[in-house]
Amino acid sequence: MKLLLVGEYRDGRLAAETAELFGFAARLDAEVSMVLVGSADDLPAFDGRFYLADLETYGEYQPDVHKRLVFEAIEGEQPDVVVFLHSSYGWDLAPRIAAAMQTAQVSGVVGIDDGGYVVESCNGKMLRTVHPETPVAVLTLQPGAFEALKMDAQPEVIKLDTSSESAIKFVGCRQPEAGVDLTRAEVIVSAGRGVGSADQVALVEALASALGGEVGASRQAVDAGWLDRSRQIGTSGQSVSPALYVACGISGAIQHLAGMKGSGIVLAVNTDRDAPIASVADVLVVADVAEFLPALVEALEKR
Ligand SMILES: Cc1cc2nc3c(=O)[nH]c(=O)nc-3n(C[C@H](O)[C@H](O)[C@H](O)COP(=O)(O)OP(=O)(O)OC[C@H]3O[C@@H](n4cnc5c(N)ncnc54)[C@H](O)[C@@H]3O)c2cc1C
């Protein structure tokens, strides 16, 4: 199987998740090439052909120009699968490539199962396996789903050159205003839907205060209006790496795990011993947050 990976530059740097494309390729034991609009000074190392287009000439994103560049690499490689990250870049460019090729597209792949691609459905509550029926498939990979693989080998670089004329003007990306920076917190205590109500978030805040940490949240807790969006952790929130992460009433959906997988010790409090958070927790307390959190705060205050 031949894979063409589409790397990504963001804010002037190689996006860290690009390494996850190699982790995906390793799972398939596939022959790999990569196309990237980037700078020769900051390229990923891997064993394969590298189609490089100059960042200064083509910009970090320009839909029709980047589409032409990816097509040049597709013509050179004739891959079976073209693989993007499930990022704003991939969301926009992958369907353009798939539609132009009249080929299957699978978005947000989180796993590989029996030659098919596993994707989430019902807001992450269920998984389904998709088998594309076209000769070529275009995929986007959910960040955090595959290992970020670092390699040593040097690729063979092939420079891409195409017209930079564009019918579309890409204005740029704007980061949401950061209300609170959780990226440097040593301790984070996060609230999920299992906390139950906005009032109950006080239990999480009390534990965060007793531990000298910050309060984080799952998307469900943010969407419910219990906590500010700036406290959301996950693929559409912040990526954090505290020494201690306490997940209170959080199931452990892949989008949440992607944002906290760099944590040191993970303590999860959940009534369901089989919740997916158990797979990353160092300690799982099977309990109701309304009972366990006050008891833990009381014990900490007695120290
Ligand atoms: C494109 C996209 C991007 C996303 N980005 C993010 C993101 O950045 N961050 C994020 O978090 N999610 C994100 N999500 C949503 C994600 O898929 C999940 O829906 C979300 O993480 C679930 O939040 P939760 O764990 O709080 O809620 P639930 O999945 O509903 O889990 C609640 C948990 O609480 C437990 N529980 C219930 N009652 C109690 C109790 N009394 N005591 C203890 N435990 C209890 C339950 O057993 C359950 O495990 C995204 C989804 C999509 C599609």
Tab-separated table of C-alpha atoms and ligand atoms in Angstrom:
chain	number	residue	atom	x	y	z
A	1	MET	CA	0.000	0.000	0.000
A	2	LYS	CA	1.249	3.509	-0.886
A	3	LEU	CA	0.379	6.469	1.287
A	4	LEU	CA	0.795	10.132	0.444
A	5	LEU	CA	0.836	12.088	3.702
A	6	VAL	CA	-0.037	15.763	3.593
A	7	GLY	CA	2.031	17.613	6.206
A	8	GLU	CA	1.105	20.979	7.579
A	9	TYR	CA	2.723	24.234	8.607
A	10	ARG	CA	0.957	26.358	11.213
A	11	ASP	CA	2.058	29.752	12.533
A	12	GLY	CA	5.353	29.456	10.667
A	13	ARG	CA	6.268	26.013	12.065
A	14	LEU	CA	5.782	22.377	11.193
A	15	ALA	CA	2.592	21.327	13.024
A	16	ALA	CA	3.548	18.883	15.814
A	17	GLU	CA	0.710	16.510	14.855
A	18	THR	CA	2.438	15.896	11.504
A	19	ALA	CA	4.379	13.154	13.331
A	20	GLU	CA	1.045	11.348	13.901
A	21	LEU	CA	0.738	10.852	10.129
A	22	PHE	CA	3.883	8.683	10.366
A	23	GLY	CA	2.384	6.782	13.311
A	24	PHE	CA	-0.657	6.005	11.168
A	25	ALA	CA	1.546	4.893	8.236
A	26	ALA	CA	3.550	2.616	10.560
A	27	ARG	CA	0.327	0.904	11.677
A	28	LEU	CA	-0.375	0.029	8.020
A	29	ASP	CA	3.246	-0.896	7.277
A	30	ALA	CA	2.859	1.240	4.147
A	31	GLU	CA	5.252	2.826	1.671
A	32	VAL	CA	5.259	6.530	2.519
A	33	SER	CA	5.763	9.812	0.737
A	34	MET	CA	4.892	13.269	1.980
A	35	VAL	CA	3.859	16.575	0.452
A	36	LEU	CA	4.300	19.795	2.412
A	37	VAL	CA	4.211	23.511	1.834
A	38	GLY	CA	6.959	24.440	4.235
A	39	SER	CA	10.477	25.568	4.824
A	40	ALA	CA	13.557	23.447	4.080
A	41	ASP	CA	14.876	24.465	7.538
A	42	ASP	CA	12.176	22.565	9.429
A	43	LEU	CA	11.288	19.286	7.744
A	44	PRO	CA	10.265	15.980	9.333
A	45	ALA	CA	12.695	13.086	9.000
A	46	PHE	CA	11.419	9.899	7.373
A	47	ASP	CA	12.383	7.295	4.846
A	48	GLY	CA	10.646	8.201	1.574
A	49	ARG	CA	10.088	10.859	-1.081
A	50	PHE	CA	9.309	14.369	0.071
A	51	TYR	CA	7.462	16.813	-2.203
A	52	LEU	CA	8.322	20.247	-0.876
A	53	ALA	CA	6.756	23.534	-1.936
A	54	ASP	CA	8.209	26.786	-0.686
A	55	LEU	CA	6.282	28.358	2.191
A	56	GLU	CA	7.222	31.914	1.234
A	57	THR	CA	5.905	31.477	-2.312
A	58	TYR	CA	2.719	29.522	-1.620
A	59	GLY	CA	1.791	30.608	1.931
A	60	GLU	CA	0.503	28.456	4.820
A	61	TYR	CA	-2.817	28.090	3.060
A	62	GLN	CA	-4.302	29.035	-0.270
A	63	PRO	CA	-7.024	26.514	-1.169
A	64	ASP	CA	-6.676	26.319	-4.947
A	65	VAL	CA	-2.869	26.665	-4.966
A	66	HIS	CA	-2.322	24.017	-2.271
A	67	LYS	CA	-4.761	21.751	-4.110
A	68	ARG	CA	-2.627	22.058	-7.268
A	69	LEU	CA	0.515	21.267	-5.250
A	70	VAL	CA	-1.023	18.180	-3.607
A	71	PHE	CA	-2.161	17.031	-7.052
A	72	GLU	CA	1.384	17.303	-8.388
A	73	ALA	CA	2.510	14.949	-5.608
A	74	ILE	CA	-0.432	12.619	-6.300
A	75	GLU	CA	0.563	12.464	-9.978
A	76	GLY	CA	4.148	11.666	-9.008
A	77	GLU	CA	3.261	8.993	-6.467
A	78	GLN	CA	-0.053	7.465	-7.566
A	79	PRO	CA	-0.908	6.649	-3.916
A	80	ASP	CA	-3.662	4.324	-2.712
A	81	VAL	CA	-4.471	6.653	0.171
A	82	VAL	CA	-3.981	10.407	0.661
A	83	VAL	CA	-3.837	11.268	4.365
A	84	PHE	CA	-4.455	14.653	5.995
A	85	LEU	CA	-4.709	15.747	9.623
A	86	HIS	CA	-8.256	16.456	10.834
A	87	SER	CA	-7.387	20.138	11.280
A	88	SER	CA	-8.848	23.263	9.697
A	89	TYR	CA	-6.320	22.686	6.869
A	90	GLY	CA	-7.443	19.077	6.353
A	91	TRP	CA	-11.142	19.883	6.756
A	92	ASP	CA	-10.894	22.345	3.902
A	93	LEU	CA	-8.402	20.711	1.548
A	94	ALA	CA	-9.200	16.971	1.838
A	95	PRO	CA	-12.776	17.279	0.458
A	96	ARG	CA	-11.484	19.449	-2.416
A	97	ILE	CA	-9.008	16.696	-3.356
A	98	ALA	CA	-11.561	13.886	-2.881
A	99	ALA	CA	-14.234	15.682	-4.915
A	100	ALA	CA	-11.804	16.431	-7.754
A	101	MET	CA	-10.708	12.765	-7.826
A	102	GLN	CA	-14.283	11.477	-7.401
A	103	THR	CA	-12.966	9.296	-4.635
A	104	ALA	CA	-14.099	8.229	-1.160
A	105	GLN	CA	-13.277	10.487	1.766
A	106	VAL	CA	-13.267	9.347	5.388
A	107	SER	CA	-13.088	12.142	7.994
A	108	GLY	CA	-11.789	11.967	11.564
A	109	VAL	CA	-10.209	8.486	11.484
A	110	VAL	CA	-9.371	7.254	15.021
A	111	GLY	CA	-8.262	3.686	14.275
A	112	ILE	CA	-7.692	0.899	11.771
A	113	ASP	CA	-9.697	-2.299	11.890
A	114	ASP	CA	-9.512	-5.205	9.477
A	115	GLY	CA	-8.509	-3.024	6.503
A	116	GLY	CA	-11.180	-0.417	7.309
A	117	TYR	CA	-10.973	2.979	8.961
A	118	VAL	CA	-12.597	3.500	12.368
A	119	VAL	CA	-14.500	6.752	12.879
A	120	GLU	CA	-16.668	8.037	15.686
A	121	SER	CA	-20.398	8.544	15.443
A	122	CYS	CA	-23.114	9.820	17.802
A	123	ASN	CA	-20.735	12.440	19.219
A	124	GLY	CA	-18.122	9.855	20.156
A	125	LYS	CA	-20.493	7.402	21.841
A	126	MET	CA	-20.139	4.796	19.066
A	127	LEU	CA	-17.482	3.697	16.615
A	128	ARG	CA	-18.013	2.450	13.087
A	129	THR	CA	-15.618	0.985	10.565
A	130	VAL	CA	-15.694	2.338	7.023
A	131	HIS	CA	-14.336	0.425	3.992
A	132	PRO	CA	-13.865	2.809	1.036
A	133	GLU	CA	-14.861	1.197	-2.243
A	134	THR	CA	-12.979	3.514	-4.589
A	135	PRO	CA	-9.415	2.614	-5.689
A	136	VAL	CA	-8.034	5.684	-3.916
A	137	ALA	CA	-9.238	7.024	-0.557
A	138	VAL	CA	-8.711	10.410	1.078
A	139	LEU	CA	-8.567	10.400	4.891
A	140	THR	CA	-8.300	12.922	7.700
A	141	LEU	CA	-6.850	11.654	11.019
A	142	GLN	CA	-8.254	12.757	14.375
A	143	PRO	CA	-5.403	14.422	16.339
A	144	GLY	CA	-4.232	12.268	19.236
A	145	ALA	CA	-5.559	9.021	17.769
A	146	PHE	CA	-2.194	7.754	16.439
A	147	GLU	CA	1.268	7.727	17.938
A	148	ALA	CA	3.463	10.708	17.061
A	149	LEU	CA	6.339	8.817	15.444
A	150	LYS	CA	9.766	10.431	15.194
A	151	MET	CA	12.234	8.921	12.716
A	152	ASP	CA	15.894	9.408	11.862
A	153	ALA	CA	16.072	8.759	8.116
A	154	GLN	CA	16.533	11.558	5.586
A	155	PRO	CA	13.885	11.811	2.844
A	156	GLU	CA	14.653	12.386	-0.835
A	157	VAL	CA	13.421	15.970	-1.453
A	158	ILE	CA	11.619	16.829	-4.709
A	159	LYS	CA	10.854	20.546	-5.126
A	160	LEU	CA	7.363	21.421	-6.320
A	161	ASP	CA	6.770	24.374	-8.581
A	162	THR	CA	3.362	25.543	-9.735
A	163	SER	CA	1.550	28.762	-10.452
A	164	SER	CA	0.794	30.699	-7.286
A	165	GLU	CA	-2.161	32.439	-8.958
A	166	SER	CA	-5.272	32.069	-6.892
A	167	ALA	CA	-8.934	32.891	-7.363
A	168	ILE	CA	-9.362	32.820	-3.575
A	169	LYS	CA	-7.722	35.120	-1.080
A	170	PHE	CA	-6.847	33.397	2.195
A	171	VAL	CA	-7.080	36.054	4.866
A	172	GLY	CA	-5.580	34.076	7.751
A	173	CYS	CA	-6.373	32.232	10.971
A	174	ARG	CA	-7.306	33.905	14.219
A	175	GLN	CA	-6.701	32.167	17.528
A	176	PRO	CA	-9.484	32.515	20.097
A	177	GLU	CA	-8.668	35.016	22.823
A	178	ALA	CA	-7.118	33.064	25.696
A	179	GLY	CA	-8.968	33.727	28.953
A	180	VAL	CA	-6.744	31.426	30.976
A	181	ASP	CA	-3.507	29.713	30.023
A	182	LEU	CA	-3.704	26.130	31.279
A	183	THR	CA	-0.638	25.020	29.366
A	184	ARG	CA	1.721	25.898	32.233
A	185	ALA	CA	-0.449	24.596	35.109
A	186	GLU	CA	1.208	21.906	37.239
A	187	VAL	CA	-2.156	20.640	38.530
A	188	ILE	CA	-5.458	20.679	36.648
A	189	VAL	CA	-8.781	19.450	38.023
A	190	SER	CA	-11.315	19.163	35.200
A	191	ALA	CA	-15.088	19.004	35.246
A	192	GLY	CA	-17.098	16.882	32.827
A	193	ARG	CA	-20.791	16.304	32.296
A	194	GLY	CA	-20.768	13.741	35.126
A	195	VAL	CA	-20.352	16.619	37.592
A	196	GLY	CA	-24.054	17.114	37.026
A	197	SER	CA	-24.758	20.871	37.191
A	198	ALA	CA	-23.199	24.332	37.250
A	199	ASP	CA	-23.581	24.416	41.045
A	200	GLN	CA	-21.640	21.180	41.447
A	201	VAL	CA	-18.657	22.714	39.631
A	202	ALA	CA	-17.899	24.305	43.021
A	203	LEU	CA	-16.754	20.834	44.166
A	204	VAL	CA	-14.200	20.744	41.362
A	205	GLU	CA	-13.083	24.300	42.129
A	206	ALA	CA	-12.633	23.392	45.807
A	207	LEU	CA	-10.383	20.456	44.913
A	208	ALA	CA	-8.381	22.575	42.446
A	209	SER	CA	-7.901	25.171	45.187
A	210	ALA	CA	-6.891	22.546	47.789
A	211	LEU	CA	-4.291	21.188	45.342
A	212	GLY	CA	-3.111	24.643	44.247
A	213	GLY	CA	-4.196	23.977	40.672
A	214	GLU	CA	-6.387	25.309	37.867
A	215	VAL	CA	-9.864	24.234	36.783
A	216	GLY	CA	-10.274	22.659	33.340
A	217	ALA	CA	-13.323	21.338	31.528
A	218	SER	CA	-14.576	18.903	28.932
A	219	ARG	CA	-16.467	20.285	25.976
A	220	GLN	CA	-19.765	19.030	27.378
A	221	ALA	CA	-19.216	21.017	30.576
A	222	VAL	CA	-18.391	24.098	28.490
A	223	ASP	CA	-21.318	23.604	26.096
A	224	ALA	CA	-23.621	23.314	29.121
A	225	GLY	CA	-22.430	26.793	30.134
A	226	TRP	CA	-20.889	25.595	33.413
A	227	LEU	CA	-17.396	26.855	32.610
A	228	ASP	CA	-15.806	29.337	30.232
A	229	ARG	CA	-14.698	28.028	26.824
A	230	SER	CA	-11.133	29.133	27.555
A	231	ARG	CA	-10.967	26.278	30.106
A	232	GLN	CA	-11.820	23.552	27.568
A	233	ILE	CA	-9.198	20.850	27.147
A	234	GLY	CA	-8.990	18.797	23.980
A	235	THR	CA	-8.706	19.016	20.227
A	236	SER	CA	-10.872	22.125	20.078
A	237	GLY	CA	-9.538	23.508	23.376
A	238	GLN	CA	-6.118	23.672	25.016
A	239	SER	CA	-3.454	20.949	25.068
A	240	VAL	CA	-2.069	20.587	28.563
A	241	SER	CA	0.693	18.643	30.302
A	242	PRO	CA	0.343	19.098	34.080
A	243	ALA	CA	2.140	16.856	36.574
A	244	LEU	CA	-1.306	15.879	37.944
A	245	TYR	CA	-4.572	15.780	35.974
A	246	VAL	CA	-7.795	14.998	37.813
A	247	ALA	CA	-10.724	14.137	35.523
A	248	CYS	CA	-14.046	14.465	37.367
A	249	GLY	CA	-17.046	12.929	35.614
A	250	ILE	CA	-15.265	12.883	32.250
A	251	SER	CA	-15.772	9.863	29.989
A	252	GLY	CA	-12.461	10.189	28.101
A	253	ALA	CA	-13.588	10.795	24.532
A	254	ILE	CA	-10.673	10.795	22.100
A	255	GLN	CA	-11.006	14.560	21.547
A	256	HIS	CA	-10.549	15.128	25.282
A	257	LEU	CA	-7.695	12.613	25.640
A	258	ALA	CA	-5.827	14.315	22.780
A	259	GLY	CA	-5.601	17.472	24.880
A	260	MET	CA	-4.407	15.902	28.153
A	261	LYS	CA	-2.376	12.890	27.090
A	262	GLY	CA	0.853	14.705	27.993
A	263	SER	CA	-0.174	14.747	31.687
A	264	GLY	CA	1.997	13.080	34.333
A	265	ILE	CA	-0.307	11.308	36.787
A	266	VAL	CA	-3.957	10.991	35.788
A	267	LEU	CA	-6.574	10.499	38.498
A	268	ALA	CA	-10.096	9.845	37.219
A	269	VAL	CA	-13.283	9.909	39.270
A	270	ASN	CA	-16.121	8.193	37.468
A	271	THR	CA	-19.141	6.081	38.377
A	272	ASP	CA	-18.454	3.859	35.339
A	273	ARG	CA	-15.409	1.604	35.786
A	274	ASP	CA	-15.428	0.919	32.026
A	275	ALA	CA	-15.387	4.571	30.919
A	276	PRO	CA	-12.628	5.119	28.292
A	277	ILE	CA	-10.779	7.472	30.682
A	278	ALA	CA	-9.844	4.276	32.606
A	279	SER	CA	-7.470	3.362	29.762
A	280	VAL	CA	-5.264	6.426	30.461
A	281	ALA	CA	-5.836	6.818	34.217
A	282	ASP	CA	-3.062	5.880	36.660
A	283	VAL	CA	-5.704	5.812	39.384
A	284	LEU	CA	-9.423	5.298	38.744
A	285	VAL	CA	-11.758	6.030	41.639
A	286	VAL	CA	-15.143	4.444	40.950
A	287	ALA	CA	-17.349	6.879	42.835
A	288	ASP	CA	-19.886	9.661	42.564
A	289	VAL	CA	-18.075	13.021	42.322
A	290	ALA	CA	-20.623	14.518	44.749
A	291	GLU	CA	-19.415	12.104	47.447
A	292	PHE	CA	-15.748	11.663	46.623
A	293	LEU	CA	-14.627	15.250	45.924
A	294	PRO	CA	-15.752	16.756	49.283
A	295	ALA	CA	-14.195	13.791	51.125
A	296	LEU	CA	-10.884	14.287	49.293
A	297	VAL	CA	-10.883	18.050	49.931
A	298	GLU	CA	-11.579	17.428	53.629
A	299	ALA	CA	-8.712	14.926	53.830
A	300	LEU	CA	-6.333	17.358	52.078
A	301	GLU	CA	-7.307	20.193	54.416
A	302	LYS	CA	-6.540	18.026	57.458
A	303	ARG	CA	-2.961	17.433	56.315
B	1	LIG	C1	-14.983	17.906	16.293
B	1	LIG	C2	-15.119	17.629	17.778
B	1	LIG	C3	-14.253	18.279	18.632
B	1	LIG	C4	-14.361	18.034	20.015
B	1	LIG	N1	-13.496	18.669	20.847
B	1	LIG	C5	-13.551	18.377	22.172
B	1	LIG	C6	-12.609	18.962	23.079
B	1	LIG	O1	-11.765	19.780	22.721
B	1	LIG	N2	-12.693	18.607	24.385
B	1	LIG	C7	-13.628	17.714	24.859
B	1	LIG	O2	-13.643	17.450	26.070
B	1	LIG	N3	-14.514	17.159	24.022
B	1	LIG	C8	-14.511	17.479	22.705
B	1	LIG	N4	-15.432	16.936	21.880
B	1	LIG	C9	-16.575	16.209	22.483
B	1	LIG	C10	-16.224	14.790	22.846
B	1	LIG	O3	-16.468	13.928	21.743
B	1	LIG	C11	-17.133	14.320	24.008
B	1	LIG	O4	-18.487	14.516	23.655
B	1	LIG	C12	-16.854	15.061	25.323
B	1	LIG	O5	-15.464	15.067	25.620
B	1	LIG	C13	-17.589	14.336	26.447
B	1	LIG	O6	-17.558	15.146	27.603
B	1	LIG	P1	-17.748	14.470	29.017
B	1	LIG	O7	-16.744	13.402	29.210
B	1	LIG	O8	-17.799	15.590	30.001
B	1	LIG	O9	-19.249	13.902	28.927
B	1	LIG	P2	-19.771	12.429	28.768
B	1	LIG	O10	-19.158	11.761	27.599
B	1	LIG	O11	-21.248	12.514	28.812
B	1	LIG	O12	-19.238	11.665	30.065
B	1	LIG	C14	-19.705	11.895	31.362
B	1	LIG	C15	-18.989	10.896	32.262
B	1	LIG	O13	-19.347	11.172	33.602
B	1	LIG	C16	-19.575	9.942	34.281
B	1	LIG	N5	-20.496	10.241	35.390
B	1	LIG	C17	-21.836	10.448	35.337
B	1	LIG	N6	-22.313	10.772	36.553
B	1	LIG	C18	-21.247	10.769	37.389
B	1	LIG	C19	-21.092	11.040	38.774
B	1	LIG	N7	-22.137	11.409	39.547
B	1	LIG	N8	-19.857	10.932	39.321
B	1	LIG	C20	-18.792	10.559	38.564
B	1	LIG	N9	-18.887	10.300	37.249
B	1	LIG	C21	-20.098	10.417	36.658
B	1	LIG	C22	-20.154	9.024	33.228
B	1	LIG	O14	-19.936	7.662	33.588
B	1	LIG	C23	-19.355	9.446	31.994
B	1	LIG	O15	-18.190	8.668	31.868
B	1	LIG	C24	-15.350	17.150	20.511
B	1	LIG	C25	-16.204	16.492	19.622
B	1	LIG	C26	-16.098	16.738	18.278
B	1	LIG	C27	-17.029	16.004	17.340
